[in-house]
Structure formats: structure tokens, C-alpha cells
Amino acid sequence: MAKLEILEFPDPRLRTVATPIEQAGPKYQQMAADMLETMYDAPGIGLAASQVNIHERLIVVDISEDQDAPLVLLNPTYEVLGEAIDYQEGCLSVPGFYESVTRFDKIHVTAMDASGAPIDMIADDLLAICIQHEIDHLDGKLFVDYLSTLKRTRIRKKLEKSQRDKA
Ligand code: QAP
Ligand code: CO
């Protein structure tokens, strides 16, 4: 296993649209294991491959308290089943900032696991929100895109400063 470096907003690489995975298998099992290690270490509840500079359609999610319920989704898609709800979101690529975003509270998710087995599930509440957030990453989208320009600019400037101070 290996911990991966997480790209931070406004890194332009986070805007890359990820390509579909053609063939599941060991390569993606290893990638998912590394992503889970990176996410658990943070700690976080969701991570998209885009955030670790891998531009293929793979996300990992675990909303459990004990970090013992990992979900690995290749080529995930969803249909909306529920209602719009506002939820205070954060993101490992936007460290230290949390803002309210409108999502859907119930979705039907279709994907593959890392070995290629089909996944078909209903997700609700936090799990549904988290999956929507992570699929946005695969499309080059961040939660800050849903905020006002003013809020997004403030967040960008603060992160640019902390990235400069770190370097
Ligand atoms: C996405 O985000 C999410 O700012 C996953 O300093 C979040 O795991 C979906 C994190 C909330 C729905 C609701 C954020 C860790 C983790 C930070 C995360 C931070 C350290 C974010
Ligand atoms: Co995120």
C-alpha cells in the first residue's frame, strides 16, 4: 500500500475530465487500496482518483465511523430518486473549508467493483451526497463551483497563500 499526494484547489489538474476504465482488475484493486489508505489517513469519507492525479473513473467512499465499510466504484453513474437537500460539505482538495451545497438525498448508483463485478445500489443521505460529490470530481468539478464567485475567490486566495507558505 502507498499513501498518495492529494492535489489542492486551485490546481488545474483537478479540472481534468476522467476517462472510463475499460478493464477492471489487479491494477485498479491496487489503486483503490492506495486511495483508501490515503483517505483513511486524512481522514476523509470520500476520494476520487482525480484528486490523486489519476484521471480514470474510480472513486472510494467510506462513511462508517470505524473505517470498516469501504466502497470502491469504477465508472460510477447515478440517477436521482430523492429530493434536493442542502448539506455542509468539505473536500480533501479544499482543506479547512466547509460550505453548504444542494444535492439529492437518494440516488440509484450503477458501477463496477475493482474486480469488474457489477454494483447496483440505492444510496441515501450522507452516502448519496458523498457519491455525488466524488462523481463531480471525475467530471473536473469541485464543491466550490456551487458557491458564489466571492466565496470561491476568498477560498482560492486563502489556499494559494497557505500553499505558498508551505513551499
Ligand atoms: C466529500 O470529503 C464529502 O477540509 C468527502 O481539513 C464531504 O472526506 C461529501 C476533510 C462532506 C459529503 C460531505 C476535509 C479532511 C475531508 C477538510 C472529505 C480537512 C480534512 C473531506
Ligand atoms: Co472532494
mmCIF file with all atom_site columns, C-alpha atoms and ligand atoms in Angstrom:
data_model
loop_
_atom_site.group_PDB
_atom_site.id
_atom_site.type_symbol
_atom_site.label_atom_id
_atom_site.label_alt_id
_atom_site.label_comp_id
_atom_site.label_asym_id
_atom_site.label_entity_id
_atom_site.label_seq_id
_atom_site.pdbx_PDB_ins_code
_atom_site.Cartn_x
_atom_site.Cartn_y
_atom_site.Cartn_z
_atom_site.occupancy
_atom_site.B_iso_or_equiv
_atom_site.pdbx_formal_charge
_atom_site.auth_seq_id
_atom_site.auth_comp_id
_atom_site.auth_asym_id
_atom_site.auth_atom_id
_atom_site.pdbx_PDB_model_num
ATOM   1   C  CA  . MET A 1 1   ? 0.000   0.000  0.000   1.00 0.00 ? 1   MET A CA  1
ATOM   2   C  CA  . ALA A 1 2   ? 1.097   3.562  -0.543  1.00 0.00 ? 2   ALA A CA  1
ATOM   3   C  CA  . LYS A 1 3   ? -0.131  6.948  0.518   1.00 0.00 ? 3   LYS A CA  1
ATOM   4   C  CA  . LEU A 1 4   ? -0.727  9.288  -2.408  1.00 0.00 ? 4   LEU A CA  1
ATOM   5   C  CA  . GLU A 1 5   ? -0.357  13.054 -2.705  1.00 0.00 ? 5   GLU A CA  1
ATOM   6   C  CA  . ILE A 1 6   ? -3.674  14.924 -2.816  1.00 0.00 ? 6   ILE A CA  1
ATOM   7   C  CA  . LEU A 1 7   ? -3.996  17.818 -5.288  1.00 0.00 ? 7   LEU A CA  1
ATOM   8   C  CA  . GLU A 1 8   ? -5.398  21.027 -3.809  1.00 0.00 ? 8   GLU A CA  1
ATOM   9   C  CA  . PHE A 1 9   ? -7.673  23.697 -5.265  1.00 0.00 ? 9   PHE A CA  1
ATOM   10  C  CA  . PRO A 1 10  ? -6.986  25.663 -7.478  1.00 0.00 ? 10  PRO A CA  1
ATOM   11  C  CA  . ASP A 1 11  ? -4.656  23.087 -9.073  1.00 0.00 ? 11  ASP A CA  1
ATOM   12  C  CA  . PRO A 1 12  ? -5.780  22.966 -12.753 1.00 0.00 ? 12  PRO A CA  1
ATOM   13  C  CA  . ARG A 1 13  ? -5.254  19.183 -12.855 1.00 0.00 ? 13  ARG A CA  1
ATOM   14  C  CA  . LEU A 1 14  ? -8.408  18.875 -10.713 1.00 0.00 ? 14  LEU A CA  1
ATOM   15  C  CA  . ARG A 1 15  ? -10.314 20.140 -13.792 1.00 0.00 ? 15  ARG A CA  1
ATOM   16  C  CA  . THR A 1 16  ? -9.388  17.110 -15.922 1.00 0.00 ? 16  THR A CA  1
ATOM   17  C  CA  . VAL A 1 17  ? -12.372 15.006 -17.039 1.00 0.00 ? 17  VAL A CA  1
ATOM   18  C  CA  . ALA A 1 18  ? -11.540 11.386 -16.155 1.00 0.00 ? 18  ALA A CA  1
ATOM   19  C  CA  . THR A 1 19  ? -11.801 8.637  -18.765 1.00 0.00 ? 19  THR A CA  1
ATOM   20  C  CA  . PRO A 1 20  ? -13.822 5.415  -18.319 1.00 0.00 ? 20  PRO A CA  1
ATOM   21  C  CA  . ILE A 1 21  ? -11.991 2.299  -17.118 1.00 0.00 ? 21  ILE A CA  1
ATOM   22  C  CA  . GLU A 1 22  ? -12.033 -0.328 -19.877 1.00 0.00 ? 22  GLU A CA  1
ATOM   23  C  CA  . GLN A 1 23  ? -10.898 -3.382 -17.943 1.00 0.00 ? 23  GLN A CA  1
ATOM   24  C  CA  . ALA A 1 24  ? -11.183 -3.850 -14.175 1.00 0.00 ? 24  ALA A CA  1
ATOM   25  C  CA  . GLY A 1 25  ? -8.552  -5.974 -12.414 1.00 0.00 ? 25  GLY A CA  1
ATOM   26  C  CA  . PRO A 1 26  ? -5.499  -6.021 -10.123 1.00 0.00 ? 26  PRO A CA  1
ATOM   27  C  CA  . LYS A 1 27  ? -4.217  -2.615 -11.256 1.00 0.00 ? 27  LYS A CA  1
ATOM   28  C  CA  . TYR A 1 28  ? -7.427  -0.992 -10.005 1.00 0.00 ? 28  TYR A CA  1
ATOM   29  C  CA  . GLN A 1 29  ? -7.522  -3.134 -6.851  1.00 0.00 ? 29  GLN A CA  1
ATOM   30  C  CA  . GLN A 1 30  ? -4.057  -1.736 -6.007  1.00 0.00 ? 30  GLN A CA  1
ATOM   31  C  CA  . MET A 1 31  ? -5.111  1.807  -6.946  1.00 0.00 ? 31  MET A CA  1
ATOM   32  C  CA  . ALA A 1 32  ? -8.226  1.538  -4.758  1.00 0.00 ? 32  ALA A CA  1
ATOM   33  C  CA  . ALA A 1 33  ? -6.164  0.191  -1.821  1.00 0.00 ? 33  ALA A CA  1
ATOM   34  C  CA  . ASP A 1 34  ? -3.756  3.143  -2.115  1.00 0.00 ? 34  ASP A CA  1
ATOM   35  C  CA  . MET A 1 35  ? -6.646  5.604  -2.366  1.00 0.00 ? 35  MET A CA  1
ATOM   36  C  CA  . LEU A 1 36  ? -8.377  4.098  0.695   1.00 0.00 ? 36  LEU A CA  1
ATOM   37  C  CA  . GLU A 1 37  ? -5.132  4.314  2.681   1.00 0.00 ? 37  GLU A CA  1
ATOM   38  C  CA  . THR A 1 38  ? -4.758  7.962  1.643   1.00 0.00 ? 38  THR A CA  1
ATOM   39  C  CA  . MET A 1 39  ? -8.394  8.736  2.518   1.00 0.00 ? 39  MET A CA  1
ATOM   40  C  CA  . TYR A 1 40  ? -8.333  6.960  5.900   1.00 0.00 ? 40  TYR A CA  1
ATOM   41  C  CA  . ASP A 1 41  ? -5.092  8.684  6.846   1.00 0.00 ? 41  ASP A CA  1
ATOM   42  C  CA  . ALA A 1 42  ? -6.506  12.172 6.123   1.00 0.00 ? 42  ALA A CA  1
ATOM   43  C  CA  . PRO A 1 43  ? -9.100  11.257 7.466   1.00 0.00 ? 43  PRO A CA  1
ATOM   44  C  CA  . GLY A 1 44  ? -11.878 11.601 4.930   1.00 0.00 ? 44  GLY A CA  1
ATOM   45  C  CA  . ILE A 1 45  ? -15.063 9.853  3.814   1.00 0.00 ? 45  ILE A CA  1
ATOM   46  C  CA  . GLY A 1 46  ? -14.582 10.031 0.052   1.00 0.00 ? 46  GLY A CA  1
ATOM   47  C  CA  . LEU A 1 47  ? -11.785 10.354 -2.508  1.00 0.00 ? 47  LEU A CA  1
ATOM   48  C  CA  . ALA A 1 48  ? -11.840 10.415 -6.299  1.00 0.00 ? 48  ALA A CA  1
ATOM   49  C  CA  . ALA A 1 49  ? -8.887  9.277  -8.449  1.00 0.00 ? 49  ALA A CA  1
ATOM   50  C  CA  . SER A 1 50  ? -8.764  12.806 -9.946  1.00 0.00 ? 50  SER A CA  1
ATOM   51  C  CA  . GLN A 1 51  ? -7.670  14.117 -6.529  1.00 0.00 ? 51  GLN A CA  1
ATOM   52  C  CA  . VAL A 1 52  ? -4.533  11.953 -6.623  1.00 0.00 ? 52  VAL A CA  1
ATOM   53  C  CA  . ASN A 1 53  ? -3.805  12.942 -10.235 1.00 0.00 ? 53  ASN A CA  1
ATOM   54  C  CA  . ILE A 1 54  ? -5.147  9.723  -11.773 1.00 0.00 ? 54  ILE A CA  1
ATOM   55  C  CA  . HIS A 1 55  ? -7.661  10.697 -14.429 1.00 0.00 ? 55  HIS A CA  1
ATOM   56  C  CA  . GLU A 1 56  ? -9.664  7.479  -14.624 1.00 0.00 ? 56  GLU A CA  1
ATOM   57  C  CA  . ARG A 1 57  ? -13.218 6.960  -13.347 1.00 0.00 ? 57  ARG A CA  1
ATOM   58  C  CA  . LEU A 1 58  ? -12.646 5.450  -9.893  1.00 0.00 ? 58  LEU A CA  1
ATOM   59  C  CA  . ILE A 1 59  ? -13.891 6.654  -6.503  1.00 0.00 ? 59  ILE A CA  1
ATOM   60  C  CA  . VAL A 1 60  ? -13.619 5.296  -2.970  1.00 0.00 ? 60  VAL A CA  1
ATOM   61  C  CA  . VAL A 1 61  ? -16.072 6.109  -0.181  1.00 0.00 ? 61  VAL A CA  1
ATOM   62  C  CA  . ASP A 1 62  ? -16.448 5.022  3.451   1.00 0.00 ? 62  ASP A CA  1
ATOM   63  C  CA  . ILE A 1 63  ? -18.912 6.871  5.683   1.00 0.00 ? 63  ILE A CA  1
ATOM   64  C  CA  . SER A 1 64  ? -18.602 4.384  8.589   1.00 0.00 ? 64  SER A CA  1
ATOM   65  C  CA  . GLU A 1 65  ? -17.292 5.538  11.990  1.00 0.00 ? 65  GLU A CA  1
ATOM   66  C  CA  . ASP A 1 66  ? -14.765 2.711  12.161  1.00 0.00 ? 66  ASP A CA  1
ATOM   67  C  CA  . GLN A 1 67  ? -13.343 2.932  8.618   1.00 0.00 ? 67  GLN A CA  1
ATOM   68  C  CA  . ASP A 1 68  ? -14.505 -0.625 8.031   1.00 0.00 ? 68  ASP A CA  1
ATOM   69  C  CA  . ALA A 1 69  ? -17.004 -0.239 5.183   1.00 0.00 ? 69  ALA A CA  1
ATOM   70  C  CA  . PRO A 1 70  ? -15.025 0.725  2.077   1.00 0.00 ? 70  PRO A CA  1
ATOM   71  C  CA  . LEU A 1 71  ? -16.894 1.142  -1.178  1.00 0.00 ? 71  LEU A CA  1
ATOM   72  C  CA  . VAL A 1 72  ? -14.873 1.075  -4.419  1.00 0.00 ? 72  VAL A CA  1
ATOM   73  C  CA  . LEU A 1 73  ? -16.751 2.246  -7.507  1.00 0.00 ? 73  LEU A CA  1
ATOM   74  C  CA  . LEU A 1 74  ? -15.402 2.083  -11.077 1.00 0.00 ? 74  LEU A CA  1
ATOM   75  C  CA  . ASN A 1 75  ? -17.252 4.020  -13.799 1.00 0.00 ? 75  ASN A CA  1
ATOM   76  C  CA  . PRO A 1 76  ? -19.955 5.106  -11.326 1.00 0.00 ? 76  PRO A CA  1
ATOM   77  C  CA  . THR A 1 77  ? -23.146 6.750  -12.608 1.00 0.00 ? 77  THR A CA  1
ATOM   78  C  CA  . TYR A 1 78  ? -26.379 7.633  -10.872 1.00 0.00 ? 78  TYR A CA  1
ATOM   79  C  CA  . GLU A 1 79  ? -29.989 8.564  -11.385 1.00 0.00 ? 79  GLU A CA  1
ATOM   80  C  CA  . VAL A 1 80  ? -31.756 10.845 -8.966  1.00 0.00 ? 80  VAL A CA  1
ATOM   81  C  CA  . LEU A 1 81  ? -34.522 9.269  -6.883  1.00 0.00 ? 81  LEU A CA  1
ATOM   82  C  CA  . GLY A 1 82  ? -34.957 11.680 -3.988  1.00 0.00 ? 82  GLY A CA  1
ATOM   83  C  CA  . GLU A 1 83  ? -35.313 15.343 -3.155  1.00 0.00 ? 83  GLU A CA  1
ATOM   84  C  CA  . ALA A 1 84  ? -32.858 18.223 -3.122  1.00 0.00 ? 84  ALA A CA  1
ATOM   85  C  CA  . ILE A 1 85  ? -31.214 18.849 0.253   1.00 0.00 ? 85  ILE A CA  1
ATOM   86  C  CA  . ASP A 1 86  ? -28.536 21.219 1.488   1.00 0.00 ? 86  ASP A CA  1
ATOM   87  C  CA  . TYR A 1 87  ? -25.539 19.746 3.244   1.00 0.00 ? 87  TYR A CA  1
ATOM   88  C  CA  . GLN A 1 88  ? -22.363 21.285 4.657   1.00 0.00 ? 88  GLN A CA  1
ATOM   89  C  CA  . GLU A 1 89  ? -19.586 19.743 2.557   1.00 0.00 ? 89  GLU A CA  1
ATOM   90  C  CA  . GLY A 1 90  ? -15.835 19.683 2.766   1.00 0.00 ? 90  GLY A CA  1
ATOM   91  C  CA  . CYS A 1 91  ? -13.214 18.208 0.448   1.00 0.00 ? 91  CYS A CA  1
ATOM   92  C  CA  . LEU A 1 92  ? -9.705  16.850 0.913   1.00 0.00 ? 92  LEU A CA  1
ATOM   93  C  CA  . SER A 1 93  ? -8.687  19.064 -2.026  1.00 0.00 ? 93  SER A CA  1
ATOM   94  C  CA  . VAL A 1 94  ? -10.119 22.165 -0.299  1.00 0.00 ? 94  VAL A CA  1
ATOM   95  C  CA  . PRO A 1 95  ? -8.708  21.654 3.216   1.00 0.00 ? 95  PRO A CA  1
ATOM   96  C  CA  . GLY A 1 96  ? -10.193 23.686 6.042   1.00 0.00 ? 96  GLY A CA  1
ATOM   97  C  CA  . PHE A 1 97  ? -13.302 24.952 4.214   1.00 0.00 ? 97  PHE A CA  1
ATOM   98  C  CA  . TYR A 1 98  ? -16.886 23.751 4.633   1.00 0.00 ? 98  TYR A CA  1
ATOM   99  C  CA  . GLU A 1 99  ? -19.872 25.209 2.821   1.00 0.00 ? 99  GLU A CA  1
ATOM   100 C  CA  . SER A 1 100 ? -23.484 24.272 2.150   1.00 0.00 ? 100 SER A CA  1
ATOM   101 C  CA  . VAL A 1 101 ? -24.187 22.619 -1.220  1.00 0.00 ? 101 VAL A CA  1
ATOM   102 C  CA  . THR A 1 102 ? -27.507 21.398 -2.687  1.00 0.00 ? 102 THR A CA  1
ATOM   103 C  CA  . ARG A 1 103 ? -27.501 17.680 -3.613  1.00 0.00 ? 103 ARG A CA  1
ATOM   104 C  CA  . PHE A 1 104 ? -30.102 14.886 -3.826  1.00 0.00 ? 104 PHE A CA  1
ATOM   105 C  CA  . ASP A 1 105 ? -30.887 12.751 -0.798  1.00 0.00 ? 105 ASP A CA  1
ATOM   106 C  CA  . LYS A 1 106 ? -31.473 9.489  -2.674  1.00 0.00 ? 106 LYS A CA  1
ATOM   107 C  CA  . ILE A 1 107 ? -29.827 8.095  -5.821  1.00 0.00 ? 107 ILE A CA  1
ATOM   108 C  CA  . HIS A 1 108 ? -29.638 4.845  -7.769  1.00 0.00 ? 108 HIS A CA  1
ATOM   109 C  CA  . VAL A 1 109 ? -25.959 4.049  -8.354  1.00 0.00 ? 109 VAL A CA  1
ATOM   110 C  CA  . THR A 1 110 ? -24.577 1.768  -11.066 1.00 0.00 ? 110 THR A CA  1
ATOM   111 C  CA  . ALA A 1 111 ? -20.857 0.905  -11.168 1.00 0.00 ? 111 ALA A CA  1
ATOM   112 C  CA  . MET A 1 112 ? -18.331 -1.971 -11.104 1.00 0.00 ? 112 MET A CA  1
ATOM   113 C  CA  . ASP A 1 113 ? -16.128 -3.038 -8.230  1.00 0.00 ? 113 ASP A CA  1
ATOM   114 C  CA  . ALA A 1 114 ? -12.347 -3.261 -8.746  1.00 0.00 ? 114 ALA A CA  1
ATOM   115 C  CA  . SER A 1 115 ? -12.625 -6.872 -9.940  1.00 0.00 ? 115 SER A CA  1
ATOM   116 C  CA  . GLY A 1 116 ? -15.252 -5.942 -12.519 1.00 0.00 ? 116 GLY A CA  1
ATOM   117 C  CA  . ALA A 1 117 ? -18.354 -7.245 -10.720 1.00 0.00 ? 117 ALA A CA  1
ATOM   118 C  CA  . PRO A 1 118 ? -21.429 -5.079 -11.320 1.00 0.00 ? 118 PRO A CA  1
ATOM   119 C  CA  . ILE A 1 119 ? -22.701 -2.892 -8.475  1.00 0.00 ? 119 ILE A CA  1
ATOM   120 C  CA  . ASP A 1 120 ? -26.292 -1.708 -8.416  1.00 0.00 ? 120 ASP A CA  1
ATOM   121 C  CA  . MET A 1 121 ? -27.360 0.067  -5.240  1.00 0.00 ? 121 MET A CA  1
ATOM   122 C  CA  . ILE A 1 122 ? -29.627 2.664  -3.717  1.00 0.00 ? 122 ILE A CA  1
ATOM   123 C  CA  . ALA A 1 123 ? -27.731 5.248  -1.678  1.00 0.00 ? 123 ALA A CA  1
ATOM   124 C  CA  . ASP A 1 124 ? -29.322 7.803  0.594   1.00 0.00 ? 124 ASP A CA  1
ATOM   125 C  CA  . ASP A 1 125 ? -28.420 10.639 2.948   1.00 0.00 ? 125 ASP A CA  1
ATOM   126 C  CA  . LEU A 1 126 ? -24.687 11.145 3.559   1.00 0.00 ? 126 LEU A CA  1
ATOM   127 C  CA  . LEU A 1 127 ? -23.677 8.220  1.317   1.00 0.00 ? 127 LEU A CA  1
ATOM   128 C  CA  . ALA A 1 128 ? -25.729 9.647  -1.572  1.00 0.00 ? 128 ALA A CA  1
ATOM   129 C  CA  . ILE A 1 129 ? -24.235 13.113 -1.058  1.00 0.00 ? 129 ILE A CA  1
ATOM   130 C  CA  . CYS A 1 130 ? -20.711 11.757 -0.874  1.00 0.00 ? 130 CYS A CA  1
ATOM   131 C  CA  . ILE A 1 131 ? -21.074 9.720  -4.091  1.00 0.00 ? 131 ILE A CA  1
ATOM   132 C  CA  . GLN A 1 132 ? -22.459 12.786 -5.945  1.00 0.00 ? 132 GLN A CA  1
ATOM   133 C  CA  . HIS A 1 133 ? -19.503 14.866 -4.667  1.00 0.00 ? 133 HIS A CA  1
ATOM   134 C  CA  . GLU A 1 134 ? -16.961 12.244 -5.790  1.00 0.00 ? 134 GLU A CA  1
ATOM   135 C  CA  . ILE A 1 135 ? -18.512 11.737 -9.238  1.00 0.00 ? 135 ILE A CA  1
ATOM   136 C  CA  . ASP A 1 136 ? -18.315 15.521 -9.703  1.00 0.00 ? 136 ASP A CA  1
ATOM   137 C  CA  . HIS A 1 137 ? -14.527 15.208 -9.233  1.00 0.00 ? 137 HIS A CA  1
ATOM   138 C  CA  . LEU A 1 138 ? -14.386 12.721 -12.145 1.00 0.00 ? 138 LEU A CA  1
ATOM   139 C  CA  . ASP A 1 139 ? -16.014 15.411 -14.276 1.00 0.00 ? 139 ASP A CA  1
ATOM   140 C  CA  . GLY A 1 140 ? -13.494 18.035 -13.134 1.00 0.00 ? 140 GLY A CA  1
ATOM   141 C  CA  . LYS A 1 141 ? -15.981 19.657 -10.794 1.00 0.00 ? 141 LYS A CA  1
ATOM   142 C  CA  . LEU A 1 142 ? -15.460 20.825 -7.183  1.00 0.00 ? 142 LEU A CA  1
ATOM   143 C  CA  . PHE A 1 143 ? -17.976 21.777 -4.480  1.00 0.00 ? 143 PHE A CA  1
ATOM   144 C  CA  . VAL A 1 144 ? -16.641 25.350 -4.544  1.00 0.00 ? 144 VAL A CA  1
ATOM   145 C  CA  . ASP A 1 145 ? -18.075 25.637 -8.078  1.00 0.00 ? 145 ASP A CA  1
ATOM   146 C  CA  . TYR A 1 146 ? -21.560 25.737 -6.496  1.00 0.00 ? 146 TYR A CA  1
ATOM   147 C  CA  . LEU A 1 147 ? -20.666 28.732 -4.302  1.00 0.00 ? 147 LEU A CA  1
ATOM   148 C  CA  . SER A 1 148 ? -20.768 32.426 -5.171  1.00 0.00 ? 148 SER A CA  1
ATOM   149 C  CA  . THR A 1 149 ? -17.774 33.834 -7.043  1.00 0.00 ? 149 THR A CA  1
ATOM   150 C  CA  . LEU A 1 150 ? -16.995 35.900 -3.948  1.00 0.00 ? 150 LEU A CA  1
ATOM   151 C  CA  . LYS A 1 151 ? -16.824 32.850 -1.646  1.00 0.00 ? 151 LYS A CA  1
ATOM   152 C  CA  . ARG A 1 152 ? -14.873 30.792 -4.169  1.00 0.00 ? 152 ARG A CA  1
ATOM   153 C  CA  . THR A 1 153 ? -12.351 33.594 -4.723  1.00 0.00 ? 153 THR A CA  1
ATOM   154 C  CA  . ARG A 1 154 ? -11.846 34.017 -0.971  1.00 0.00 ? 154 ARG A CA  1
ATOM   155 C  CA  . ILE A 1 155 ? -11.220 30.284 -0.567  1.00 0.00 ? 155 ILE A CA  1
ATOM   156 C  CA  . ARG A 1 156 ? -8.839  30.263 -3.550  1.00 0.00 ? 156 ARG A CA  1
ATOM   157 C  CA  . LYS A 1 157 ? -6.793  33.173 -2.183  1.00 0.00 ? 157 LYS A CA  1
ATOM   158 C  CA  . LYS A 1 158 ? -6.522  31.645 1.290   1.00 0.00 ? 158 LYS A CA  1
ATOM   159 C  CA  . LEU A 1 159 ? -5.451  28.274 -0.112  1.00 0.00 ? 159 LEU A CA  1
ATOM   160 C  CA  . GLU A 1 160 ? -2.943  29.877 -2.502  1.00 0.00 ? 160 GLU A CA  1
ATOM   161 C  CA  . LYS A 1 161 ? -1.425  31.689 0.465   1.00 0.00 ? 161 LYS A CA  1
ATOM   162 C  CA  . SER A 1 162 ? -1.180  28.562 2.621   1.00 0.00 ? 162 SER A CA  1
ATOM   163 C  CA  . GLN A 1 163 ? 0.312   26.655 -0.338  1.00 0.00 ? 163 GLN A CA  1
ATOM   164 C  CA  . ARG A 1 164 ? 2.886   29.437 -0.772  1.00 0.00 ? 164 ARG A CA  1
ATOM   165 C  CA  . ASP A 1 165 ? 3.669   29.444 2.960   1.00 0.00 ? 165 ASP A CA  1
ATOM   166 C  CA  . LYS A 1 166 ? 4.160   25.676 2.896   1.00 0.00 ? 166 LYS A CA  1
ATOM   167 C  CA  . ALA A 1 167 ? 6.538   25.783 -0.085  1.00 0.00 ? 167 ALA A CA  1
HETATM 168 C  C1  . QAP B 2 .   ? -16.629 14.620 0.450   1.00 0.00 ? 1   QAP B C1  1
HETATM 169 O  O1  . QAP B 2 .   ? -14.794 14.922 1.850   1.00 0.00 ? 1   QAP B O1  1
HETATM 170 C  C2  . QAP B 2 .   ? -17.805 14.983 1.314   1.00 0.00 ? 1   QAP B C2  1
HETATM 171 O  O2  . QAP B 2 .   ? -11.284 20.286 4.955   1.00 0.00 ? 1   QAP B O2  1
HETATM 172 C  C3  . QAP B 2 .   ? -15.518 13.924 1.177   1.00 0.00 ? 1   QAP B C3  1
HETATM 173 O  O3  . QAP B 2 .   ? -9.217  19.761 6.562   1.00 0.00 ? 1   QAP B O3  1
HETATM 174 C  C4  . QAP B 2 .   ? -17.652 15.727 2.480   1.00 0.00 ? 1   QAP B C4  1
HETATM 175 O  O4  . QAP B 2 .   ? -13.716 13.447 3.119   1.00 0.00 ? 1   QAP B O4  1
HETATM 176 C  C5  . QAP B 2 .   ? -19.035 14.605 0.948   1.00 0.00 ? 1   QAP B C5  1
HETATM 177 C  C6  . QAP B 2 .   ? -11.508 16.653 5.019   1.00 0.00 ? 1   QAP B C6  1
HETATM 178 C  C7  . QAP B 2 .   ? -18.733 16.054 3.247   1.00 0.00 ? 1   QAP B C7  1
HETATM 179 C  C8  . QAP B 2 .   ? -20.134 14.932 1.724   1.00 0.00 ? 1   QAP B C8  1
HETATM 180 C  C9  . QAP B 2 .   ? -19.984 15.635 2.879   1.00 0.00 ? 1   QAP B C9  1
HETATM 181 C  C10 . QAP B 2 .   ? -11.776 17.979 4.723   1.00 0.00 ? 1   QAP B C10 1
HETATM 182 C  C11 . QAP B 2 .   ? -10.437 16.384 5.855   1.00 0.00 ? 1   QAP B C11 1
HETATM 183 C  C12 . QAP B 2 .   ? -12.283 15.554 4.448   1.00 0.00 ? 1   QAP B C12 1
HETATM 184 C  C13 . QAP B 2 .   ? -11.018 19.003 5.254   1.00 0.00 ? 1   QAP B C13 1
HETATM 185 C  C14 . QAP B 2 .   ? -13.901 14.597 2.833   1.00 0.00 ? 1   QAP B C14 1
HETATM 186 C  C15 . QAP B 2 .   ? -9.934  18.707 6.085   1.00 0.00 ? 1   QAP B C15 1
HETATM 187 C  C16 . QAP B 2 .   ? -9.655  17.394 6.383   1.00 0.00 ? 1   QAP B C16 1
HETATM 188 C  C17 . QAP B 2 .   ? -13.201 15.722 3.459   1.00 0.00 ? 1   QAP B C17 1
HETATM 189 CO CO  . CO  B 3 .   ? -13.782 16.282 -2.765  1.00 0.00 ? 2   CO  B CO  1
#
